[in-house]
Tab-separated table of C-alpha atoms and ligand atoms in Angstrom:
chain	number	residue	atom	x	y	z
A	1	UNK	CA	-65.068	-62.884	-11.776
A	2	UNK	CA	-66.351	-60.526	-14.485
A	3	UNK	CA	-68.964	-57.935	-13.519
A	4	UNK	CA	-70.776	-56.170	-16.341
A	5	UNK	CA	-72.400	-52.783	-15.679
A	6	UNK	CA	-74.807	-51.368	-18.239
A	7	UNK	CA	-74.931	-47.563	-18.080
A	8	UNK	CA	-72.057	-45.167	-17.419
A	9	UNK	CA	-74.103	-42.502	-15.641
A	10	UNK	CA	-74.021	-41.523	-11.972
A	11	UNK	CA	-75.138	-44.848	-10.516
A	12	UNK	CA	-73.194	-47.002	-13.006
A	13	UNK	CA	-69.900	-45.198	-12.319
A	14	UNK	CA	-70.476	-45.476	-8.552
A	15	UNK	CA	-71.251	-49.194	-8.967
A	16	UNK	CA	-68.131	-49.763	-11.079
A	17	UNK	CA	-65.866	-48.155	-8.479
A	18	UNK	CA	-67.468	-50.137	-5.653
A	19	UNK	CA	-67.289	-53.474	-7.523
A	20	UNK	CA	-63.644	-52.863	-8.481
A	21	UNK	CA	-62.635	-52.661	-4.808
A	22	UNK	CA	-62.428	-56.451	-5.118
A	23	UNK	CA	-59.073	-56.725	-6.936
A	24	UNK	CA	-60.081	-60.125	-8.311
A	25	UNK	CA	-63.105	-58.659	-10.042
A	26	UNK	CA	-62.815	-57.477	-13.632
A	27	UNK	CA	-65.375	-54.716	-14.276
A	28	UNK	CA	-66.774	-53.947	-17.734
A	29	UNK	CA	-68.662	-50.624	-17.890
A	30	UNK	CA	-70.866	-50.367	-21.003
A	31	UNK	CA	-72.066	-46.888	-22.033
A	32	UNK	CA	-74.008	-46.324	-25.225
A	33	UNK	CA	-73.089	-42.646	-25.580
A	34	UNK	CA	-69.681	-41.439	-26.708
A	35	UNK	CA	-68.807	-40.263	-23.193
A	36	UNK	CA	-69.544	-41.249	-19.612
A	37	UNK	CA	-71.860	-39.157	-17.420
A	38	UNK	CA	-73.442	-36.932	-20.054
A	39	UNK	CA	-76.514	-36.248	-17.919
A	40	UNK	CA	-74.365	-35.582	-14.870
A	41	UNK	CA	-72.765	-32.669	-16.730
A	42	UNK	CA	-76.187	-31.009	-17.090
A	43	UNK	CA	-77.230	-31.421	-13.464
A	44	UNK	CA	-77.858	-28.455	-11.191
A	45	UNK	CA	-77.729	-26.064	-14.171
A	46	UNK	CA	-74.170	-27.187	-14.845
A	47	UNK	CA	-73.221	-26.942	-11.150
A	48	UNK	CA	-74.265	-30.497	-10.103
A	49	UNK	CA	-76.236	-30.508	-6.889
A	50	UNK	CA	-74.744	-33.827	-5.816
A	51	UNK	CA	-76.578	-34.380	-2.542
A	52	UNK	CA	-78.378	-32.663	0.327
A	53	UNK	CA	-77.535	-32.485	4.030
A	54	UNK	CA	-81.242	-32.471	4.969
A	55	UNK	CA	-82.271	-35.996	4.146
A	56	UNK	CA	-85.601	-37.556	5.020
A	57	UNK	CA	-86.779	-40.739	3.368
A	58	UNK	CA	-90.359	-39.896	4.270
A	59	UNK	CA	-90.426	-36.409	2.753
A	60	UNK	CA	-87.816	-36.592	0.018
A	61	UNK	CA	-88.347	-39.931	-1.728
A	62	UNK	CA	-91.311	-41.376	-3.629
A	63	UNK	CA	-92.419	-44.551	-5.384
A	64	UNK	CA	-94.803	-47.395	-4.622
A	65	UNK	CA	-92.424	-48.562	-1.890
A	66	UNK	CA	-90.064	-45.689	-0.956
A	67	UNK	CA	-88.867	-47.599	2.150
A	68	UNK	CA	-86.969	-49.838	-0.301
A	69	UNK	CA	-84.391	-47.040	-0.506
A	70	UNK	CA	-83.820	-46.891	3.279
A	71	UNK	CA	-80.992	-49.430	3.528
A	72	UNK	CA	-78.821	-48.022	0.745
A	73	UNK	CA	-79.458	-44.408	1.806
A	74	UNK	CA	-78.489	-45.270	5.376
A	75	UNK	CA	-75.426	-47.385	4.629
A	76	UNK	CA	-74.111	-44.922	2.041
A	77	UNK	CA	-75.525	-41.811	3.667
A	78	UNK	CA	-74.696	-38.180	2.921
A	79	UNK	CA	-71.622	-38.011	5.158
A	80	UNK	CA	-70.323	-41.292	3.830
A	81	UNK	CA	-70.917	-40.063	0.276
A	82	UNK	CA	-69.087	-36.797	0.909
A	83	UNK	CA	-66.143	-38.669	2.464
A	84	UNK	CA	-66.116	-40.931	-0.576
A	85	UNK	CA	-66.056	-37.964	-2.939
A	86	UNK	CA	-63.348	-36.314	-0.851
A	87	UNK	CA	-61.277	-39.507	-1.113
A	88	UNK	CA	-61.700	-39.206	-4.907
A	89	UNK	CA	-60.350	-35.637	-4.731
A	90	UNK	CA	-63.543	-33.561	-4.852
A	91	UNK	CA	-63.978	-30.460	-2.668
A	92	UNK	CA	-67.594	-29.615	-1.933
A	93	UNK	CA	-69.583	-26.791	-0.347
A	94	UNK	CA	-72.948	-26.951	1.386
A	95	UNK	CA	-75.422	-24.122	0.895
A	96	UNK	CA	-77.810	-22.955	3.624
A	97	UNK	CA	-80.576	-25.019	2.047
A	98	UNK	CA	-78.488	-28.157	2.603
A	99	UNK	CA	-77.714	-28.514	-1.105
A	100	UNK	CA	-74.178	-29.697	-1.750
A	101	UNK	CA	-72.212	-28.563	-4.822
A	102	UNK	CA	-68.627	-29.009	-5.969
A	103	UNK	CA	-66.483	-26.163	-4.613
A	104	UNK	CA	-65.498	-25.377	-8.216
A	105	UNK	CA	-69.216	-24.815	-8.999
A	106	UNK	CA	-68.747	-26.981	-12.079
A	107	UNK	CA	-70.485	-30.291	-12.695
A	108	UNK	CA	-67.520	-31.482	-14.699
A	109	UNK	CA	-65.438	-31.579	-11.478
A	110	UNK	CA	-67.706	-34.361	-10.220
A	111	UNK	CA	-67.484	-36.229	-13.502
A	112	UNK	CA	-63.719	-35.718	-13.717
A	113	UNK	CA	-62.930	-37.227	-10.306
A	114	UNK	CA	-65.141	-40.209	-11.139
A	115	UNK	CA	-63.484	-40.642	-14.544
A	116	UNK	CA	-59.993	-40.455	-13.034
A	117	UNK	CA	-60.913	-43.028	-10.383
A	118	UNK	CA	-62.304	-45.386	-13.047
A	119	UNK	CA	-58.903	-45.416	-14.722
A	120	UNK	CA	-57.613	-48.524	-12.960
A	121	UNK	CA	-56.415	-51.940	-14.172
A	122	UNK	CA	-59.518	-53.922	-13.283
A	123	UNK	CA	-62.038	-51.545	-14.941
A	124	UNK	CA	-62.601	-51.448	-18.682
A	125	UNK	CA	-64.820	-48.642	-19.968
A	126	UNK	CA	-66.586	-49.402	-23.270
A	127	UNK	CA	-68.219	-46.223	-24.608
A	128	UNK	CA	-70.341	-46.231	-27.748
A	129	UNK	CA	-71.548	-49.691	-26.699
A	130	UNK	CA	-75.345	-49.921	-26.589
A	131	UNK	CA	-76.504	-53.116	-24.963
A	132	UNK	CA	-79.444	-54.361	-26.987
A	133	UNK	CA	-79.755	-57.890	-25.663
A	134	UNK	CA	-78.920	-59.822	-22.499
A	135	UNK	CA	-78.760	-63.616	-22.636
A	136	UNK	CA	-78.714	-65.722	-19.492
A	137	UNK	CA	-76.538	-68.834	-19.503
A	138	UNK	CA	-74.991	-71.297	-17.045
A	139	UNK	CA	-72.012	-69.046	-16.291
A	140	UNK	CA	-74.040	-65.855	-15.953
A	141	UNK	CA	-74.870	-63.461	-18.768
A	142	UNK	CA	-73.878	-62.503	-22.298
A	143	UNK	CA	-74.272	-58.827	-23.058
A	144	UNK	CA	-74.739	-57.962	-26.729
A	145	UNK	CA	-74.622	-54.824	-28.850
A	146	UNK	CA	-75.410	-54.849	-32.579
A	147	UNK	CA	-71.923	-56.177	-33.411
A	148	UNK	CA	-70.122	-57.313	-30.229
A	149	UNK	CA	-70.751	-59.445	-27.182
A	150	UNK	CA	-69.147	-59.937	-23.769
A	151	UNK	CA	-69.672	-62.578	-21.099
A	152	UNK	CA	-69.955	-61.743	-17.435
A	153	UNK	CA	-70.682	-63.619	-14.231
A	154	UNK	CA	-72.753	-60.858	-12.709
A	155	UNK	CA	-74.595	-57.949	-14.249
A	156	UNK	CA	-75.672	-54.551	-12.893
A	157	UNK	CA	-78.280	-52.574	-14.805
A	158	UNK	CA	-77.731	-48.830	-14.306
A	159	UNK	CA	-79.424	-47.513	-17.455
A	160	UNK	CA	-81.220	-44.588	-15.786
A	161	UNK	CA	-84.745	-43.432	-16.563
A	162	UNK	CA	-86.697	-42.017	-19.463
A	163	UNK	CA	-86.509	-38.373	-18.345
A	164	UNK	CA	-84.162	-35.942	-20.071
A	165	UNK	CA	-84.341	-37.755	-23.405
A	166	UNK	CA	-81.969	-35.298	-25.071
A	167	UNK	CA	-79.319	-36.152	-22.480
A	168	UNK	CA	-79.671	-39.902	-22.937
A	169	UNK	CA	-82.844	-40.808	-21.066
A	170	UNK	CA	-84.459	-43.825	-22.731
A	171	UNK	CA	-86.658	-46.888	-22.274
A	172	UNK	CA	-83.622	-49.143	-22.668
A	173	UNK	CA	-83.147	-50.193	-19.028
A	174	UNK	CA	-86.834	-50.851	-18.490
A	175	UNK	CA	-86.995	-52.999	-21.642
A	176	UNK	CA	-83.874	-55.014	-20.768
A	177	UNK	CA	-85.203	-55.699	-17.257
A	178	UNK	CA	-88.706	-56.561	-18.452
A	179	UNK	CA	-87.256	-59.079	-20.917
A	180	UNK	CA	-85.612	-60.740	-17.908
A	181	UNK	CA	-89.017	-61.070	-16.216
A	182	UNK	CA	-89.213	-57.842	-14.195
A	183	UNK	CA	-92.202	-55.497	-14.107
A	184	UNK	CA	-92.517	-51.764	-14.490
A	185	UNK	CA	-94.966	-49.306	-12.921
A	186	UNK	CA	-96.457	-46.444	-14.912
A	187	UNK	CA	-93.769	-43.917	-15.913
A	188	UNK	CA	-94.398	-40.179	-15.706
A	189	UNK	CA	-92.250	-37.060	-15.866
A	190	UNK	CA	-91.405	-35.353	-12.592
A	191	UNK	CA	-89.242	-32.380	-11.580
A	192	UNK	CA	-90.678	-30.734	-14.654
A	193	UNK	CA	-92.115	-27.378	-15.703
A	194	UNK	CA	-95.886	-26.994	-15.596
A	195	UNK	CA	-97.588	-25.352	-18.537
A	196	UNK	CA	-99.988	-22.460	-18.162
A	197	UNK	CA	-102.210	-20.528	-20.554
A	198	UNK	CA	-101.874	-17.396	-18.381
A	199	UNK	CA	-101.397	-14.506	-20.851
A	200	UNK	CA	-98.538	-12.968	-18.801
A	201	UNK	CA	-96.169	-15.975	-19.013
A	202	UNK	CA	-94.455	-14.825	-22.195
A	203	UNK	CA	-93.807	-11.290	-20.878
A	204	UNK	CA	-92.453	-12.684	-17.587
A	205	UNK	CA	-90.145	-15.212	-19.296
A	206	UNK	CA	-86.935	-15.565	-17.266
A	207	UNK	CA	-88.236	-13.728	-14.176
A	208	UNK	CA	-87.473	-15.470	-10.874
A	209	UNK	CA	-89.275	-14.849	-7.601
A	210	UNK	CA	-89.167	-16.258	-4.104
A	211	UNK	CA	-92.721	-17.016	-3.152
A	212	UNK	CA	-95.123	-19.286	-1.363
A	213	UNK	CA	-97.127	-21.426	-3.795
A	214	UNK	CA	-100.421	-23.145	-3.119
A	215	UNK	CA	-101.703	-25.499	-5.809
A	216	UNK	CA	-105.463	-25.922	-5.810
A	217	UNK	CA	-107.542	-28.407	-7.759
A	218	UNK	CA	-111.194	-27.369	-8.010
A	219	UNK	CA	-110.604	-24.968	-5.091
A	220	UNK	CA	-109.163	-27.683	-2.848
A	221	UNK	CA	-105.591	-27.416	-1.619
A	222	UNK	CA	-103.473	-30.066	-3.353
A	223	UNK	CA	-99.921	-29.040	-2.440
A	224	UNK	CA	-98.025	-26.072	-1.085
A	225	UNK	CA	-94.399	-25.097	-0.820
A	226	UNK	CA	-92.109	-22.091	-0.543
A	227	UNK	CA	-88.983	-21.160	-2.482
A	228	UNK	CA	-87.927	-19.986	-5.911
A	229	UNK	CA	-90.134	-20.121	-8.978
A	230	UNK	CA	-89.215	-19.107	-12.493
A	231	UNK	CA	-91.582	-17.924	-15.211
A	232	UNK	CA	-90.987	-19.475	-18.621
A	233	UNK	CA	-92.498	-18.984	-22.034
A	234	UNK	CA	-94.792	-21.950	-21.410
A	235	UNK	CA	-95.596	-21.646	-17.736
A	236	UNK	CA	-93.890	-22.099	-14.378
A	237	UNK	CA	-90.585	-23.686	-13.474
A	238	UNK	CA	-88.095	-23.615	-10.583
A	239	UNK	CA	-87.378	-25.834	-7.576
A	240	UNK	CA	-90.718	-25.244	-5.860
A	241	UNK	CA	-92.687	-26.059	-9.001
A	242	UNK	CA	-90.529	-29.133	-9.638
A	243	UNK	CA	-91.303	-30.485	-6.196
A	244	UNK	CA	-95.055	-30.227	-6.655
A	245	UNK	CA	-94.941	-31.362	-10.315
A	246	UNK	CA	-95.136	-35.125	-9.704
A	247	UNK	CA	-98.929	-35.139	-9.233
A	248	UNK	CA	-100.182	-31.821	-10.610
A	249	UNK	CA	-102.634	-31.871	-13.550
A	250	UNK	CA	-102.639	-35.705	-13.670
A	251	UNK	CA	-106.362	-35.715	-12.951
A	252	UNK	CA	-108.997	-33.605	-14.650
A	253	UNK	CA	-110.031	-30.442	-12.869
A	254	UNK	CA	-109.424	-26.763	-12.565
A	255	UNK	CA	-105.778	-26.479	-11.461
A	256	UNK	CA	-104.548	-23.111	-10.225
A	257	UNK	CA	-101.240	-22.089	-8.694
A	258	UNK	CA	-101.742	-19.237	-6.223
A	259	UNK	CA	-98.584	-17.213	-5.782
A	260	UNK	CA	-97.825	-15.253	-2.643
A	261	UNK	CA	-95.108	-12.968	-3.977
A	262	UNK	CA	-94.475	-11.361	-0.582
A	263	UNK	CA	-94.041	-14.401	1.703
A	264	UNK	CA	-93.178	-13.767	5.373
A	265	UNK	CA	-93.352	-10.032	4.703
A	266	UNK	CA	-96.390	-9.048	6.788
A	267	UNK	CA	-97.263	-7.276	3.570
A	268	UNK	CA	-100.236	-5.226	4.723
A	269	UNK	CA	-98.217	-3.766	7.630
A	270	UNK	CA	-94.935	-3.331	5.817
A	271	UNK	CA	-95.490	-3.155	2.041
A	272	UNK	CA	-98.828	-1.305	1.939
A	273	UNK	CA	-97.385	1.763	3.759
A	274	UNK	CA	-94.549	1.762	1.201
A	275	UNK	CA	-97.116	1.878	-1.619
A	276	UNK	CA	-99.034	4.643	0.169
A	277	UNK	CA	-95.827	6.688	0.562
A	278	UNK	CA	-95.396	6.601	-3.214
A	279	UNK	CA	-98.473	8.864	-3.439
A	280	UNK	CA	-96.108	11.668	-2.503
A	281	UNK	CA	-94.292	11.192	-5.847
A	282	UNK	CA	-95.122	11.882	-9.479
A	283	UNK	CA	-94.647	8.215	-10.414
A	284	UNK	CA	-97.092	6.251	-12.546
A	285	UNK	CA	-98.654	2.976	-11.320
A	286	UNK	CA	-96.215	0.931	-13.414
A	287	UNK	CA	-93.661	1.784	-10.689
A	288	UNK	CA	-95.909	0.908	-7.745
A	289	UNK	CA	-93.901	-2.217	-6.883
A	290	UNK	CA	-90.516	-0.923	-8.082
A	291	UNK	CA	-87.986	-1.696	-5.354
A	292	UNK	CA	-90.207	-4.463	-3.993
A	293	UNK	CA	-90.762	-6.967	-6.817
A	294	UNK	CA	-89.012	-7.667	-10.105
A	295	UNK	CA	-90.104	-4.719	-12.280
A	296	UNK	CA	-91.860	-6.874	-14.887
A	297	UNK	CA	-93.653	-8.853	-12.201
A	298	UNK	CA	-94.655	-5.660	-10.416
A	299	UNK	CA	-96.304	-4.373	-13.593
A	300	UNK	CA	-98.255	-7.615	-14.034
A	301	UNK	CA	-99.515	-7.380	-10.430
A	302	UNK	CA	-100.685	-3.789	-11.050
A	303	UNK	CA	-102.537	-4.880	-14.204
A	304	UNK	CA	-104.093	-7.886	-12.469
A	305	UNK	CA	-105.298	-5.540	-9.710
A	306	UNK	CA	-107.238	-3.684	-12.410
A	307	UNK	CA	-105.088	-0.526	-12.249
A	308	UNK	CA	-103.913	1.236	-15.412
A	309	UNK	CA	-100.102	1.272	-15.660
A	310	UNK	CA	-100.259	4.959	-16.622
A	311	UNK	CA	-102.404	6.068	-13.698
A	312	UNK	CA	-100.559	8.544	-11.441
A	313	UNK	CA	-99.964	6.850	-8.072
A	314	UNK	CA	-100.893	10.043	-6.236
A	315	UNK	CA	-104.467	9.635	-7.569
A	316	UNK	CA	-104.875	6.021	-6.404
A	317	UNK	CA	-107.358	5.452	-3.565
A	318	UNK	CA	-106.531	3.490	-0.391
A	319	UNK	CA	-108.707	0.588	-1.525
A	320	UNK	CA	-106.841	0.407	-4.851
A	321	UNK	CA	-103.468	0.230	-3.138
A	322	UNK	CA	-104.768	-2.435	-0.766
A	323	UNK	CA	-106.116	-4.392	-3.740
A	324	UNK	CA	-102.703	-4.183	-5.445
A	325	UNK	CA	-101.058	-5.448	-2.258
A	326	UNK	CA	-103.560	-8.281	-1.879
A	327	UNK	CA	-103.059	-9.239	-5.552
A	328	UNK	CA	-99.324	-9.654	-4.845
A	329	UNK	CA	-100.283	-11.933	-1.952
A	330	UNK	CA	-102.725	-14.019	-3.991
A	331	UNK	CA	-101.906	-14.085	-7.683
A	332	UNK	CA	-103.698	-16.939	-9.494
A	333	UNK	CA	-101.840	-18.653	-12.345
A	334	UNK	CA	-103.926	-21.323	-14.120
A	335	UNK	CA	-102.089	-24.593	-14.823
A	336	UNK	CA	-102.808	-26.839	-17.798
A	337	UNK	CA	-100.375	-29.786	-17.895
A	338	UNK	CA	-96.821	-30.780	-17.043
A	339	UNK	CA	-94.216	-30.681	-19.819
A	340	UNK	CA	-93.143	-34.063	-21.222
A	341	UNK	CA	-90.332	-36.514	-20.483
A	342	UNK	CA	-87.839	-34.662	-22.674
A	343	UNK	CA	-87.959	-31.617	-20.385
A	344	UNK	CA	-88.291	-33.570	-17.124
A	345	UNK	CA	-85.308	-34.044	-14.835
A	346	UNK	CA	-86.500	-37.317	-13.353
A	347	UNK	CA	-88.819	-40.258	-14.085
A	348	UNK	CA	-91.446	-41.096	-11.492
A	349	UNK	CA	-92.248	-44.813	-11.520
A	350	UNK	CA	-89.952	-47.552	-12.754
A	351	UNK	CA	-89.020	-51.171	-12.204
A	352	UNK	CA	-90.860	-52.704	-9.239
A	353	UNK	CA	-88.656	-52.518	-6.154
A	354	UNK	CA	-90.410	-55.485	-4.511
A	355	UNK	CA	-88.606	-57.693	-7.053
A	356	UNK	CA	-85.184	-56.769	-5.552
A	357	UNK	CA	-83.389	-57.226	-2.241
A	358	UNK	CA	-82.951	-53.728	-0.726
A	359	UNK	CA	-79.732	-54.764	1.066
A	360	UNK	CA	-77.918	-55.890	-2.081
A	361	UNK	CA	-80.041	-54.559	-4.992
A	362	UNK	CA	-79.987	-58.138	-6.341
A	363	UNK	CA	-82.952	-59.418	-8.304
A	364	UNK	CA	-85.196	-61.896	-6.507
A	365	UNK	CA	-86.065	-63.362	-9.926
A	366	UNK	CA	-82.657	-63.592	-11.626
A	367	UNK	CA	-79.697	-64.449	-9.352
A	368	UNK	CA	-76.566	-62.485	-10.223
A	369	UNK	CA	-78.566	-59.578	-11.698
A	370	UNK	CA	-78.434	-56.252	-9.838
A	371	UNK	CA	-80.020	-52.874	-10.463
A	372	UNK	CA	-79.434	-49.297	-9.285
A	373	UNK	CA	-80.400	-45.678	-9.924
A	374	UNK	CA	-83.365	-44.079	-11.608
A	375	UNK	CA	-84.511	-47.152	-13.554
A	376	UNK	CA	-86.041	-48.365	-10.271
A	377	UNK	CA	-89.361	-47.049	-8.986
A	378	UNK	CA	-87.694	-44.519	-6.654
A	379	UNK	CA	-87.580	-40.779	-7.295
A	380	UNK	CA	-86.488	-37.934	-5.095
A	381	UNK	CA	-87.349	-34.278	-4.657
A	382	UNK	CA	-85.428	-31.474	-6.268
A	383	UNK	CA	-82.277	-30.651	-4.280
A	384	UNK	CA	-79.692	-33.405	-4.792
A	385	UNK	CA	-81.875	-36.312	-3.685
A	386	UNK	CA	-81.847	-38.119	-7.032
A	387	UNK	CA	-78.085	-38.115	-7.344
A	388	UNK	CA	-77.790	-39.254	-3.719
A	389	UNK	CA	-80.014	-42.208	-4.643
A	390	UNK	CA	-77.797	-42.894	-7.669
A	391	UNK	CA	-74.595	-42.849	-5.537
A	392	UNK	CA	-76.083	-44.896	-2.675
A	393	UNK	CA	-77.850	-47.528	-4.766
A	394	UNK	CA	-74.913	-47.748	-7.197
A	395	UNK	CA	-72.352	-48.337	-4.461
A	396	UNK	CA	-74.681	-50.781	-2.715
A	397	UNK	CA	-75.137	-52.837	-5.909
A	398	UNK	CA	-71.428	-52.610	-6.795
A	399	UNK	CA	-70.204	-53.787	-3.390
A	400	UNK	CA	-72.741	-56.641	-3.321
A	401	UNK	CA	-71.900	-57.780	-6.866
A	402	UNK	CA	-68.173	-57.486	-6.098
A	403	UNK	CA	-68.376	-60.053	-3.303
A	404	UNK	CA	-67.065	-63.494	-4.351
B	501	FAD	C1	-81.289	-31.431	-16.653
B	501	FAD	C2	-81.180	-32.313	-15.434
B	501	FAD	C3	-80.702	-31.766	-14.257
B	501	FAD	C4	-80.624	-32.565	-13.099
B	501	FAD	N1	-80.102	-32.014	-11.968
B	501	FAD	C5	-79.981	-32.779	-10.860
B	501	FAD	C6	-79.345	-32.275	-9.688
B	501	FAD	O1	-78.803	-31.153	-9.678
B	501	FAD	N2	-79.308	-33.070	-8.584
B	501	FAD	C7	-79.839	-34.340	-8.583
B	501	FAD	O2	-79.789	-35.003	-7.548
B	501	FAD	N3	-80.388	-34.869	-9.699
B	501	FAD	C8	-80.456	-34.133	-10.823
B	501	FAD	N4	-80.995	-34.682	-11.974
B	501	FAD	C9	-81.409	-36.112	-11.950
B	501	FAD	C10	-80.172	-37.025	-12.027
B	501	FAD	O3	-79.314	-36.573	-13.054
B	501	FAD	C11	-80.563	-38.488	-12.307
B	501	FAD	O4	-81.536	-38.904	-11.387
B	501	FAD	C12	-79.345	-39.391	-12.225
B	501	FAD	O5	-78.397	-39.026	-13.204
B	501	FAD	C13	-79.730	-40.855	-12.409
B	501	FAD	O6	-78.572	-41.623	-12.429
B	501	FAD	P1	-78.576	-43.014	-13.218
B	501	FAD	O7	-77.199	-43.558	-13.128
B	501	FAD	O8	-79.677	-43.863	-12.739
B	501	FAD	O9	-78.932	-42.629	-14.702
B	501	FAD	P2	-78.097	-41.718	-15.761
B	501	FAD	O10	-77.228	-40.756	-15.034
B	501	FAD	O11	-79.118	-41.216	-16.699
B	501	FAD	O12	-77.155	-42.767	-16.496
B	501	FAD	C14	-77.669	-43.832	-17.272
B	501	FAD	C15	-76.652	-44.111	-18.354
B	501	FAD	O13	-76.951	-45.358	-18.988
B	501	FAD	C16	-76.708	-45.239	-20.358
B	501	FAD	N5	-77.487	-46.292	-21.019
B	501	FAD	C17	-78.831	-46.412	-21.060
B	501	FAD	N6	-79.185	-47.526	-21.723
B	501	FAD	C18	-78.025	-48.121	-22.122
B	501	FAD	C19	-77.747	-49.310	-22.868
B	501	FAD	N7	-78.712	-50.106	-23.325
B	501	FAD	N8	-76.455	-49.630	-23.100
B	501	FAD	C20	-75.439	-48.854	-22.633
B	501	FAD	N9	-75.668	-47.706	-21.929
B	501	FAD	C21	-76.947	-47.355	-21.672
B	501	FAD	C22	-77.160	-43.818	-20.676
B	501	FAD	O14	-76.585	-43.351	-21.878
B	501	FAD	C23	-76.674	-43.063	-19.447
B	501	FAD	O15	-75.379	-42.536	-19.616
B	501	FAD	C24	-81.063	-33.923	-13.127
B	501	FAD	C25	-81.525	-34.462	-14.334
B	501	FAD	C26	-81.581	-33.682	-15.478
B	501	FAD	C27	-82.081	-34.288	-16.763
């Protein structure tokens, strides 16, 4: 039996290893780029956040039918995935947040153990092979590139999504599946920076802060979360922003991100007295938040509170210090639109899950055709959830296709 797998990313490599557990199966792994797992190398800022110990289908996964993911995520759950990686020779560490990384802190460790495991007699890796056409025939499928073709009895499509175009994201998988009769929901970028026309963004570029964010649309609370944000030249980034990015600015309205830069600090009891104590010094207001916030962020808060950076702190009134403190608790950053697919980490939307069997990932329309990973209408939060979906769905599809 020949099993073709289109896409040598996270889910395709997992599927290939699972399918090859059947020694009678010959696995052909087609990857259009020169190397396997190019996107994987860029994950987690080069550290690869490969999964998360805190897993909830309800809170962490999205799509028209997120419950589709339940079977694969349960059968190949986090512990099972970590045991699998350990059996491949990967040491991992879990951070307090539940995020799991390779112990080496290098994404290439994850790719390397997968590559080494793929080096076995019944797997053939064909890099630089872009599948442009799939033909169905009596025996199964013929997979074609511009100048070569291969026949296979079963086929797994693991082409990934459109996000991260520079790292190989493309429409390819969606197009191949739609030509075979499948349907696609609307695609949009998620886990993506959100643009802002706030004049301070450029001066705060690169500054990180732990804060509580509340996103309001026309003064109504739309989403809230707590964690790290990062200011960029164009707006806001960071895990917390990524998590709220799937729906923000999709509809017209006045979108504002309110930042509480002193979360869980009981700021008026703890921070305000610190500001008041600075009146005993000869410091200027630009140093009001020095020691409390990132210096550049502290200066922006002082300006936004309407205080001149050069004003001597000793001359500031109680109400001015309280205003500065309250500004740090409620700093409004206007939002305009999310960045595009090329900067997004993940694609929201995808091929309709109702057209597949969640226990096997097999198509209900085309027998012998399987699918896994981001090309499906399943996306996860920031924190390792998307790679967990890639491993779980890939191994689920690979094991099912590998059965005689
Ligand atoms: C910058 C960045 C950082 C990320 N960080 C994290 C993280 O830390 N944790 C996390 O959980 N998720 C992260 N993600 C998301 C995660 O990488 C993806 O969700 C995951 O890789 C999807 O796996 P996949 O196998 O479905 O697709 P991919 O990994 O994208 O693999 C698809 C492969 O198919 C190939 N392909 C496509 N079409 C064809 C064709 N026609 N013929 C042959 N080959 C084809 C592509 O070249 C690609 O190699 C990140 C994404 C990005 C862009």
